[in-house]
Coordinates of C-alpha atoms in Angstrom, one line a residue:
X1 CA -13.9 -83.9 114.6
X2 CA -12.4 -87.0 112.7
X3 CA -9.6 -88.3 114.4
X4 CA -8.7 -91.6 113.4
X5 CA -5.5 -94.1 113.7
X6 CA -4.8 -96.6 110.9
X7 CA -2.3 -99.7 111.6
X8 CA -1.7 -102.7 110.0
X9 CA -0.7 -106.5 111.3
X10 CA 0.8 -108.6 108.9
X11 CA 0.3 -112.3 110.6
X12 CA 2.7 -114.8 109.2
X13 CA 4.2 -118.3 110.2
X14 CA 7.4 -116.9 110.7
X15 CA 8.1 -113.5 108.7
X16 CA 11.7 -113.6 110.8
X17 CA 12.6 -116.9 109.4
X18 CA 10.8 -116.3 105.9
X19 CA 12.2 -113.0 104.4
X20 CA 15.9 -112.6 104.2
X21 CA 15.8 -109.0 106.5
X22 CA 16.4 -108.5 110.0
X23 CA 13.3 -108.4 112.1
X24 CA 12.3 -109.2 115.7
X25 CA 11.5 -113.0 116.1
X26 CA 7.8 -112.2 116.6
X27 CA 5.1 -113.7 114.3
X28 CA 3.6 -110.2 113.5
X29 CA 5.1 -106.9 111.9
X30 CA 3.8 -103.6 111.6
X31 CA 3.4 -101.4 108.7
X32 CA 1.8 -98.0 108.0
X33 CA -0.8 -98.7 105.3
X34 CA -4.6 -97.9 104.6
X35 CA -5.4 -101.4 103.2
X36 CA -4.2 -104.9 103.3
X37 CA -3.2 -105.1 99.5
X38 CA -1.0 -101.9 99.8
X39 CA 0.5 -103.5 102.6
X40 CA 1.7 -106.5 100.5
X41 CA 2.9 -104.0 98.0
X42 CA 4.6 -102.0 100.4
X43 CA 6.5 -105.1 102.0
X44 CA 7.6 -106.0 98.4
X45 CA 8.5 -102.6 97.2
X46 CA 10.9 -102.1 100.2
X47 CA 13.4 -104.6 98.7
X48 CA 15.5 -103.8 95.5
X49 CA 14.0 -104.7 91.8
X50 CA 15.9 -107.5 91.2
X51 CA 15.1 -109.0 94.5
X52 CA 11.3 -108.6 94.5
X53 CA 10.4 -112.0 92.8
X54 CA 12.1 -114.0 95.4
X55 CA 10.4 -111.7 98.1
X56 CA 7.0 -112.4 96.4
X57 CA 7.6 -116.0 96.4
X58 CA 8.5 -115.8 100.0
X59 CA 5.5 -113.9 101.2
X60 CA 3.1 -116.0 99.3
X61 CA 4.2 -119.2 100.9
X62 CA 4.6 -117.7 104.8
X63 CA 1.8 -115.1 105.0
X64 CA -1.3 -116.2 107.0
X65 CA -3.3 -112.7 107.3
X66 CA -3.0 -109.1 107.1
X67 CA -5.3 -107.0 109.3
X68 CA -5.8 -103.3 108.5
X69 CA -7.3 -101.4 111.7
X70 CA -9.3 -98.0 111.7
X71 CA -9.9 -96.5 115.0
X72 CA -13.4 -94.3 115.3
X73 CA -15.1 -92.8 118.1
X74 CA -17.5 -95.0 119.9
X75 CA -21.0 -94.1 119.6
X76 CA -21.4 -94.1 123.3
X77 CA -18.6 -91.4 123.6
X78 CA -16.5 -93.8 125.8
X79 CA -13.4 -94.3 123.8
X80 CA -12.7 -96.0 120.5
X81 CA -14.0 -98.8 118.2
X82 CA -11.7 -100.8 116.0
X83 CA -13.0 -101.5 112.4
X84 CA -10.5 -104.1 110.5
X85 CA -10.0 -105.2 107.1
X86 CA -9.0 -108.8 107.5
X87 CA -7.1 -110.7 104.3
X88 CA -6.7 -114.3 104.9
X89 CA -4.0 -115.7 102.8
X90 CA -6.0 -118.3 100.8
X91 CA -4.4 -120.0 97.9
X92 CA -5.9 -117.3 95.3
X93 CA -4.2 -114.7 97.4
X94 CA -0.8 -116.3 97.5
X95 CA -0.9 -116.5 94.0
X96 CA -2.1 -113.0 93.6
X97 CA 1.0 -112.1 95.4
X98 CA 3.6 -114.6 93.8
X99 CA 2.2 -113.0 90.5
X100 CA 2.4 -109.6 91.2
X101 CA -1.3 -108.9 90.6
X102 CA -2.1 -107.4 94.0
X103 CA -4.6 -105.5 92.3
X104 CA -6.8 -108.3 92.6
X105 CA -6.8 -108.7 96.0
X106 CA -9.7 -105.9 96.9
X107 CA -12.0 -108.1 95.0
X108 CA -10.8 -111.1 96.7
X109 CA -11.3 -109.4 99.9
X110 CA -15.1 -108.5 99.2
X111 CA -16.3 -112.0 98.1
X112 CA -14.5 -114.2 100.5
X113 CA -16.7 -113.6 104.1
X114 CA -17.1 -117.0 104.3
X115 CA -13.6 -117.7 105.2
X116 CA -13.0 -114.6 107.4
X117 CA -12.1 -111.8 104.7
X118 CA -13.8 -108.4 105.1
X119 CA -13.3 -105.4 103.5
X120 CA -12.8 -102.0 105.4
X121 CA -16.2 -100.9 104.0
X122 CA -17.8 -104.0 105.2
X123 CA -16.5 -103.7 108.8
X124 CA -17.5 -100.0 109.0
X125 CA -20.9 -100.7 107.7
X126 CA -21.3 -103.5 110.3
X127 CA -20.2 -101.1 113.5
X128 CA -22.8 -98.5 111.8
X129 CA -25.8 -100.9 111.4
X130 CA -24.8 -102.5 115.3
X131 CA -25.0 -98.7 116.9
X132 CA -21.2 -99.0 117.8
X133 CA -20.2 -96.2 115.4
X134 CA -22.3 -93.1 114.1
X135 CA -22.5 -92.6 110.8
X136 CA -21.0 -89.4 111.0
X137 CA -18.0 -90.3 112.4
X138 CA -17.1 -92.6 109.5
X139 CA -18.6 -90.7 106.7
X140 CA -15.2 -88.6 106.4
X141 CA -13.1 -92.0 106.3
X142 CA -15.2 -93.5 103.8
X143 CA -15.3 -90.4 101.5
X144 CA -11.5 -90.6 101.6
X145 CA -11.4 -94.2 100.6
X146 CA -14.1 -94.1 97.8
X147 CA -11.6 -92.4 95.4
X148 CA -8.9 -95.0 96.0
X149 CA -11.9 -98.0 95.2
X150 CA -12.8 -96.4 92.3
X151 CA -9.4 -97.1 90.8
X152 CA -9.6 -101.0 91.7

């Protein structure tokens, strides 16, 4: 029954110019990750250990936002509805990235709605409350998410 697709979009001022890797000259990049914090870690871990400090500094400077998307069947049965976890690169987020404390990012997500951030759980709950997604469609996903939240 549950058939969802997860994607992450990483928005930067210019990821192409900021990181010493070969990317298309677009202002976003895609990565397969189930959370914004996981995406940040994944970007950094691609590089050799001795370069990760420099990459953290570059990423902290240029990152604007990370959007993790999860698709759910629409409540009306027509198509899918997107739930999005949104991480805005505030000074606290940039500091966390620079200092290698990305484990603090989930807490920042849940407490900074006023600047446009939201957790995936908040997004899914809102879709359910607005009747756009039936609870049964999101239940399996939220159950899978619960163990990872407990470890944060």
